[in-house]
mmCIF file of C-alpha atoms in Angstrom:
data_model
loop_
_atom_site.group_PDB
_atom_site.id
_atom_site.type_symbol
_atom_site.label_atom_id
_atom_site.label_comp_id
_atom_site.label_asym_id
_atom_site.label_seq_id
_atom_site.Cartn_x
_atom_site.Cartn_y
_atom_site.Cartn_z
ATOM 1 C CA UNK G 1 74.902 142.810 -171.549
ATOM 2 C CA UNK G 2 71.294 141.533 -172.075
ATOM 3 C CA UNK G 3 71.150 138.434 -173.601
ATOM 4 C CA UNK G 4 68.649 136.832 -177.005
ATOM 5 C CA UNK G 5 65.212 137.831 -175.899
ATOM 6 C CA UNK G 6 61.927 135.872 -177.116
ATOM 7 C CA UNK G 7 58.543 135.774 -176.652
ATOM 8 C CA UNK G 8 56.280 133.787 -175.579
ATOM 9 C CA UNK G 9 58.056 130.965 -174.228
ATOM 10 C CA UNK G 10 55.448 128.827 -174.433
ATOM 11 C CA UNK G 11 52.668 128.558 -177.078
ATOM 12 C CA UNK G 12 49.860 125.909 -177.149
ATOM 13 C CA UNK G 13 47.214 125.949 -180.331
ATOM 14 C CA UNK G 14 45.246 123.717 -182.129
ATOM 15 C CA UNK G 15 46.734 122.769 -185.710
ATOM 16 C CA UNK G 16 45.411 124.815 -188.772
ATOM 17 C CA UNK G 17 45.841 128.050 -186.471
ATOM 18 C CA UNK G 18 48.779 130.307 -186.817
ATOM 19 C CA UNK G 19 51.328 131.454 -184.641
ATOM 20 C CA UNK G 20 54.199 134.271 -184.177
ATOM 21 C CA UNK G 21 57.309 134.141 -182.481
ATOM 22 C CA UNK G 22 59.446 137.302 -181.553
ATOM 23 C CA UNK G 23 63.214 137.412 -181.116
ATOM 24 C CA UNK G 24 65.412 140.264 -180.043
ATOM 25 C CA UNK G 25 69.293 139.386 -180.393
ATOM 26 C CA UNK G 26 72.114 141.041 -178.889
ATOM 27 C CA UNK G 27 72.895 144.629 -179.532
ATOM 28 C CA UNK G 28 74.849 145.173 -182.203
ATOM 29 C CA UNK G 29 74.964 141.014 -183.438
ATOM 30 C CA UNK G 30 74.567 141.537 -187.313
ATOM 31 C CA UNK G 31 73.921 137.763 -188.141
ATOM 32 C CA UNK G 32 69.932 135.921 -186.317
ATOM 33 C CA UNK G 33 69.444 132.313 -186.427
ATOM 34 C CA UNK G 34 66.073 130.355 -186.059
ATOM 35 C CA UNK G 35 66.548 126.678 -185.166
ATOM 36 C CA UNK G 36 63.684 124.520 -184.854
ATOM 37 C CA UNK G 37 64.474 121.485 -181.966
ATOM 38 C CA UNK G 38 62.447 118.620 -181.911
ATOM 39 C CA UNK G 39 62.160 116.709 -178.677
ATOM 40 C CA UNK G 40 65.154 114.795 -178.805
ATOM 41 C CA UNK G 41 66.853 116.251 -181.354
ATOM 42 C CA UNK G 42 69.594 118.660 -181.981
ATOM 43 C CA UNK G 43 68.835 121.983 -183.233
ATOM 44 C CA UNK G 44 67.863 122.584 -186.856
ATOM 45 C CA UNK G 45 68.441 125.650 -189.041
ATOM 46 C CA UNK G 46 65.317 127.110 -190.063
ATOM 47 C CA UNK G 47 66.584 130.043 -191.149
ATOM 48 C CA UNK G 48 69.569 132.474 -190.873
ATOM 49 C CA UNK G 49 69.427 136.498 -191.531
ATOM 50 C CA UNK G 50 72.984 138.905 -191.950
ATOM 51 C CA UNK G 51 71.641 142.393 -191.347
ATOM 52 C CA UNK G 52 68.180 142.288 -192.937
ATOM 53 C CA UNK G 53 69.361 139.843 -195.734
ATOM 54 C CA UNK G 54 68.394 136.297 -195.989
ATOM 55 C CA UNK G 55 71.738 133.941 -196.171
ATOM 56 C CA UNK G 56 70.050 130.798 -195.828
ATOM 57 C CA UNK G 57 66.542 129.558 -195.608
ATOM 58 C CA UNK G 58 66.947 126.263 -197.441
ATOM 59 C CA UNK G 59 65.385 124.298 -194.645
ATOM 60 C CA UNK G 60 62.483 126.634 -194.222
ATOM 61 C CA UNK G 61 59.184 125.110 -195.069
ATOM 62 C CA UNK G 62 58.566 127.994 -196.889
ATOM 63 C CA UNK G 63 54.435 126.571 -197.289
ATOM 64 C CA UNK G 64 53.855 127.175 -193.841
ATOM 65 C CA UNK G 65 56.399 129.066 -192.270
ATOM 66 C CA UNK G 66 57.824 132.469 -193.173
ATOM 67 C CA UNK G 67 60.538 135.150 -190.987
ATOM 68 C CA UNK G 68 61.218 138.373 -191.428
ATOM 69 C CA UNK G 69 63.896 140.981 -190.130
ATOM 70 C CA UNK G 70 63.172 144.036 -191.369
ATOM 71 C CA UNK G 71 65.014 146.476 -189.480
ATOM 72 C CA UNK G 72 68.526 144.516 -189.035
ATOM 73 C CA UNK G 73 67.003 143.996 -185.592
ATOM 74 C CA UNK G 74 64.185 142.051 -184.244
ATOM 75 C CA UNK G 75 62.679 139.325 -185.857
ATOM 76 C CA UNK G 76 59.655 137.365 -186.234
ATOM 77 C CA UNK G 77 58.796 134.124 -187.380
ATOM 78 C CA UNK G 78 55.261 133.170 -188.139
ATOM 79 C CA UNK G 79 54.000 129.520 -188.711
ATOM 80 C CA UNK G 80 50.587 129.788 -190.608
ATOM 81 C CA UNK G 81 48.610 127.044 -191.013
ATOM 82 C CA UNK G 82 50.284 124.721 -187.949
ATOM 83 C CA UNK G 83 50.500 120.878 -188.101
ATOM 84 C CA UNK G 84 51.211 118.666 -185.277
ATOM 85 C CA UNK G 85 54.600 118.077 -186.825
ATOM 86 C CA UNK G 86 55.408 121.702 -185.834
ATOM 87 C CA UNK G 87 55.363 121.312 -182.210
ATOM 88 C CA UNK G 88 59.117 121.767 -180.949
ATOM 89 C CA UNK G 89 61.075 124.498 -179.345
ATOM 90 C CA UNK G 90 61.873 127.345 -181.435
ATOM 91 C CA UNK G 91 65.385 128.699 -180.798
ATOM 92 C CA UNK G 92 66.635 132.203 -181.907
ATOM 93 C CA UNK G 93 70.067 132.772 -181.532
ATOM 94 C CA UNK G 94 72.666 135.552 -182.573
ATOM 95 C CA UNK G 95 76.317 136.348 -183.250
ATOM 96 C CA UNK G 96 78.129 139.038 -184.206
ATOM 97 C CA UNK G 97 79.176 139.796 -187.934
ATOM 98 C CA UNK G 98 83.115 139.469 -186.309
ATOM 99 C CA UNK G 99 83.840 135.695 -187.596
ATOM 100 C CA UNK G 100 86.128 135.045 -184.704
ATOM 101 C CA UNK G 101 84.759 131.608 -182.851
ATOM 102 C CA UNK G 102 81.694 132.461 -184.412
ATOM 103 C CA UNK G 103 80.062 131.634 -181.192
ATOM 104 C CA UNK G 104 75.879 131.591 -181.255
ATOM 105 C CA UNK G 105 74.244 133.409 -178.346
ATOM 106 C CA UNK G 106 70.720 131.358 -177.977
ATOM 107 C CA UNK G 107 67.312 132.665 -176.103
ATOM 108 C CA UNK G 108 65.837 130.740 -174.047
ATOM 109 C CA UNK G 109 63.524 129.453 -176.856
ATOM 110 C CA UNK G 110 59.598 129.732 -177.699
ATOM 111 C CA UNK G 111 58.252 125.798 -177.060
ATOM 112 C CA UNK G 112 55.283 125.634 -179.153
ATOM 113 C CA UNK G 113 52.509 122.080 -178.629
ATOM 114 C CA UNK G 114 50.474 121.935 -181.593
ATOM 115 C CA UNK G 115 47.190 120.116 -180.633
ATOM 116 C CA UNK B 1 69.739 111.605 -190.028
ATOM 117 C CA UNK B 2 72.219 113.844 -188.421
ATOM 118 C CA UNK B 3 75.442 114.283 -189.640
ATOM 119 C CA UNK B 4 77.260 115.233 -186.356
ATOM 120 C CA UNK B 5 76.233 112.153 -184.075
ATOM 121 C CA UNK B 6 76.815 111.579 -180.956
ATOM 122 C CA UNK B 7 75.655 109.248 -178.237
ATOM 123 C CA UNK B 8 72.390 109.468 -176.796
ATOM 124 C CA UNK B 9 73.121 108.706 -172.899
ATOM 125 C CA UNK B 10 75.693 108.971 -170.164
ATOM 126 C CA UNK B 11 75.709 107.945 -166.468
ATOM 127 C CA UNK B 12 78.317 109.012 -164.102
ATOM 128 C CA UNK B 13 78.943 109.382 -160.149
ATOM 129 C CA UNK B 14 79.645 112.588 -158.752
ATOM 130 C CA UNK B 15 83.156 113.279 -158.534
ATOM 131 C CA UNK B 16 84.193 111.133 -161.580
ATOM 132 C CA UNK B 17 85.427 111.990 -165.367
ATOM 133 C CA UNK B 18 83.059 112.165 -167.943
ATOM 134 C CA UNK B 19 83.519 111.790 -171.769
ATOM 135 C CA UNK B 20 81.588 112.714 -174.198
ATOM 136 C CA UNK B 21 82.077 111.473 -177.894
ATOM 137 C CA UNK B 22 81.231 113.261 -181.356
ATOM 138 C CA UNK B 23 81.701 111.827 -184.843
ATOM 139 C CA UNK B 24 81.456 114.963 -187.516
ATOM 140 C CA UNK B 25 80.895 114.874 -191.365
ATOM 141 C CA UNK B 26 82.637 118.432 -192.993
ATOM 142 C CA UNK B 27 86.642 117.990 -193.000
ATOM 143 C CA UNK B 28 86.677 121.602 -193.875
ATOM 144 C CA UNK B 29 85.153 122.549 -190.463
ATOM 145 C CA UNK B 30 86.838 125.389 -189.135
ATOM 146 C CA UNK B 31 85.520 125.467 -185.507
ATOM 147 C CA UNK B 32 83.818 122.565 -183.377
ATOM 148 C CA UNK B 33 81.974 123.632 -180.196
ATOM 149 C CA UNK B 34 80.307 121.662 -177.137
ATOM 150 C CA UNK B 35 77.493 123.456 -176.050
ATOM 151 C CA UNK B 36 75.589 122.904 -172.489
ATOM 152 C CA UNK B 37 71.088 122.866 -172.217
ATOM 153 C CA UNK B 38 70.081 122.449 -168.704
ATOM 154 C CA UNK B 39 66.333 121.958 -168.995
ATOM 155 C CA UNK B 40 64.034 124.665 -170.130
ATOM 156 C CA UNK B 41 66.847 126.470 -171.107
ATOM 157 C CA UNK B 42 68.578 127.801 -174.634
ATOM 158 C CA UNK B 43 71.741 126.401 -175.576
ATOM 159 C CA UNK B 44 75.259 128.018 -173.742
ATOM 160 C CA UNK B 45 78.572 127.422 -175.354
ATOM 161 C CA UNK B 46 80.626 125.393 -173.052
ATOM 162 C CA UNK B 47 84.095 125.338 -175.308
ATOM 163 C CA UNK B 48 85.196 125.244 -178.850
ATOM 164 C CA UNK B 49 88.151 123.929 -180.595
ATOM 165 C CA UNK B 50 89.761 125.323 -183.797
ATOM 166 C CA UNK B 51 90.797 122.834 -186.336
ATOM 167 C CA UNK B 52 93.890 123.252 -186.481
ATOM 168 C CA UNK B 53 94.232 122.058 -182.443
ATOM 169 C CA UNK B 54 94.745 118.447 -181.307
ATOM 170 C CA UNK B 55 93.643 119.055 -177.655
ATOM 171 C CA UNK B 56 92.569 122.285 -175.419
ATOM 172 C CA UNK B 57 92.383 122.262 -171.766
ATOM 173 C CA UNK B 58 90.010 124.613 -169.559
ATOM 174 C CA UNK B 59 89.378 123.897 -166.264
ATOM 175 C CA UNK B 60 87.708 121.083 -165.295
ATOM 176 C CA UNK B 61 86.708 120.716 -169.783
ATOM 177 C CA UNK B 62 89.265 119.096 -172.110
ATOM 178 C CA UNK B 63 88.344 118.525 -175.937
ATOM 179 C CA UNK B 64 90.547 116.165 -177.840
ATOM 180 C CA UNK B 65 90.310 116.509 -181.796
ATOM 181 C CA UNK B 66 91.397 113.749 -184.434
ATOM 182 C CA UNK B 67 90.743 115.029 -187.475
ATOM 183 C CA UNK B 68 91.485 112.322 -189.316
ATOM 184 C CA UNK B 69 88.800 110.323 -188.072
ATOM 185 C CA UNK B 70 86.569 112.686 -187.698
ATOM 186 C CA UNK B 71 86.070 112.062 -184.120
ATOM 187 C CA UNK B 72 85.711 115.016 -181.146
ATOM 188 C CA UNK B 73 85.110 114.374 -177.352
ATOM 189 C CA UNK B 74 84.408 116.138 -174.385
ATOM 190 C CA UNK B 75 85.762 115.066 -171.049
ATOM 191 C CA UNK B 76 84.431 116.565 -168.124
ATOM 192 C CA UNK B 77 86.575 116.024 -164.769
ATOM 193 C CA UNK B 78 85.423 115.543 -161.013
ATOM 194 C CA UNK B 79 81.729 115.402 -162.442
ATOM 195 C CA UNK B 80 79.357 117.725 -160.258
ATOM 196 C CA UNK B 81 75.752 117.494 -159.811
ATOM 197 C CA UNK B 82 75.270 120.883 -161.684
ATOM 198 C CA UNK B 83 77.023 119.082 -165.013
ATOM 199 C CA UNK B 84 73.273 117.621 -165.546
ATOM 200 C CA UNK B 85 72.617 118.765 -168.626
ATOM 201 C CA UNK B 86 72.573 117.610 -172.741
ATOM 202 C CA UNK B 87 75.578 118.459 -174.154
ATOM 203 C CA UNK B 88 75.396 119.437 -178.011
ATOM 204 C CA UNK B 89 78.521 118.738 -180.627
ATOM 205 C CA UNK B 90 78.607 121.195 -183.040
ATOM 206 C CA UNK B 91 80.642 122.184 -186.354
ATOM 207 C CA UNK B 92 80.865 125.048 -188.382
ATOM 208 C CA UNK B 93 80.567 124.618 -191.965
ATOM 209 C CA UNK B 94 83.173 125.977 -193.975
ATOM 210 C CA UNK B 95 81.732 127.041 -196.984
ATOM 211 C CA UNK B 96 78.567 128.526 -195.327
ATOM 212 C CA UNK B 97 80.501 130.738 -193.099
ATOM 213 C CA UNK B 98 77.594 130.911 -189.788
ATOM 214 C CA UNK B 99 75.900 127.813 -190.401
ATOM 215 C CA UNK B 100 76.221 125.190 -187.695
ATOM 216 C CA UNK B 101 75.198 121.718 -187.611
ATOM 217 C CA UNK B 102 74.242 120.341 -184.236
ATOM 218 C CA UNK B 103 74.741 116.365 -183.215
ATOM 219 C CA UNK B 104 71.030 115.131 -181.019
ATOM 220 C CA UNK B 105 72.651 116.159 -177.982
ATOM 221 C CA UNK B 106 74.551 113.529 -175.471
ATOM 222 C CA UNK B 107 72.459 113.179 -171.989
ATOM 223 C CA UNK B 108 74.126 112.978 -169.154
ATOM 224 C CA UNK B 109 72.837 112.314 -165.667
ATOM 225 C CA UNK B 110 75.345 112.668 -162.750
ATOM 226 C CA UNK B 111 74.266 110.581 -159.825
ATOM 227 C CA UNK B 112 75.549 110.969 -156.021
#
């Protein structure tokens, strides 16, 4: 089974640019995470979609950052105008709509230096 | 601040027991999981504990829970070299069925 795919891993621009991260989750996993993890940090809920629907973006920046999923599927999220604050690893992640463990299937992550 | 915390650091030898400790916030939590990031890499779940559990044993992992204080740890035994890694506590929140919250992450370097 093919795992969370994202692209690119690794992003370096110059702040006031913009920037787009892709995710692919696991076929068939009805509920995609974005966590944003800060050098030394844990990972941070940016933003979680069930299906196409938005459950919870209450830690989105919503200024600057905005994520879409409009298929059920793939998703993007797009940081537009960057600040240095912003770079961190972006993490998709993915688990199915069964609540069982709930267990999160992450990607490898997007690391993005904001200069 | 975060609400799961956890300790920042942890040296072992090879061959040794690790453990790993996790204080959590939501008494509601229904699940509590110990994830594994080797460097450059997303997080993998290493082993999860439902609430209702005091202990769970597998393999060389054993998570003890006391939920009344709040309090969750990770012992790893005969520590390998491949067991360098941060190690993430994490809880699901009840009423936001999904939603995890992640400690910093516990570092641990095993030496020879």
């Amino acid at each position: 089974e093919a795992g969370v795919a994202q692209s690119p891993r690794y992003k370096i621009i110059e702040k006031r640019q913009s920037v787009a991260f892709w995710c692919n989750p696991i076929s068939g996993h009805a509920t995609l995470y974005w966590y944003q993890q800060i050098l030394g940090q844990g990972p941070k809920l940016l933003i979680q979609f069930q299906n196409n629907g938005v459950v919870d973006d209450s830690q989105l920046p919503k200024d600057r950052f905005s994520a879409e999923r409009l298929k059920g599927v793939d998703s993007t999220l797009k940081i537009q105008p960057a600040k240095l604050e912003d770079s961190a690893v972006y993490l998709c992640a993915s688990s199915s709509a069964d609540r069982g463990t709930g267990e999160l299937f992450f990607g490898e992550g997007s690391r993005l230096t904001v200069l | 601040g975060e609400d799961v915390e956890q300790s920042l650091f942890l040296s072992v030898r090879e061959g040794d027991s690790s453990v790993i400790n996790c204080t959590y916030t939501d008494s509601s939590s229904t699940y509590l999981y110990w994830y594994k990031q080797e460097p450059g890499a997303g997080l993998q779940l290493l082993t999860y504990i439902f609430s209702n559990m005091d202990m769970k044993q597998d393999q060389r992992l054993t998570v003890l829970l006391n939920k009344k204080d709040k309090h969750l740890s990770l012992r790893i035994a005969d520590t390998q070299t491949g067991d360098s890694a941060i190690y993430f506590c994490a809880e699901s929140i009840t009423d936001s069925w999904g939603k995890f919250q992640f400690g910093a992450g516990t570092q641990v370097v095993v030496t020879p």
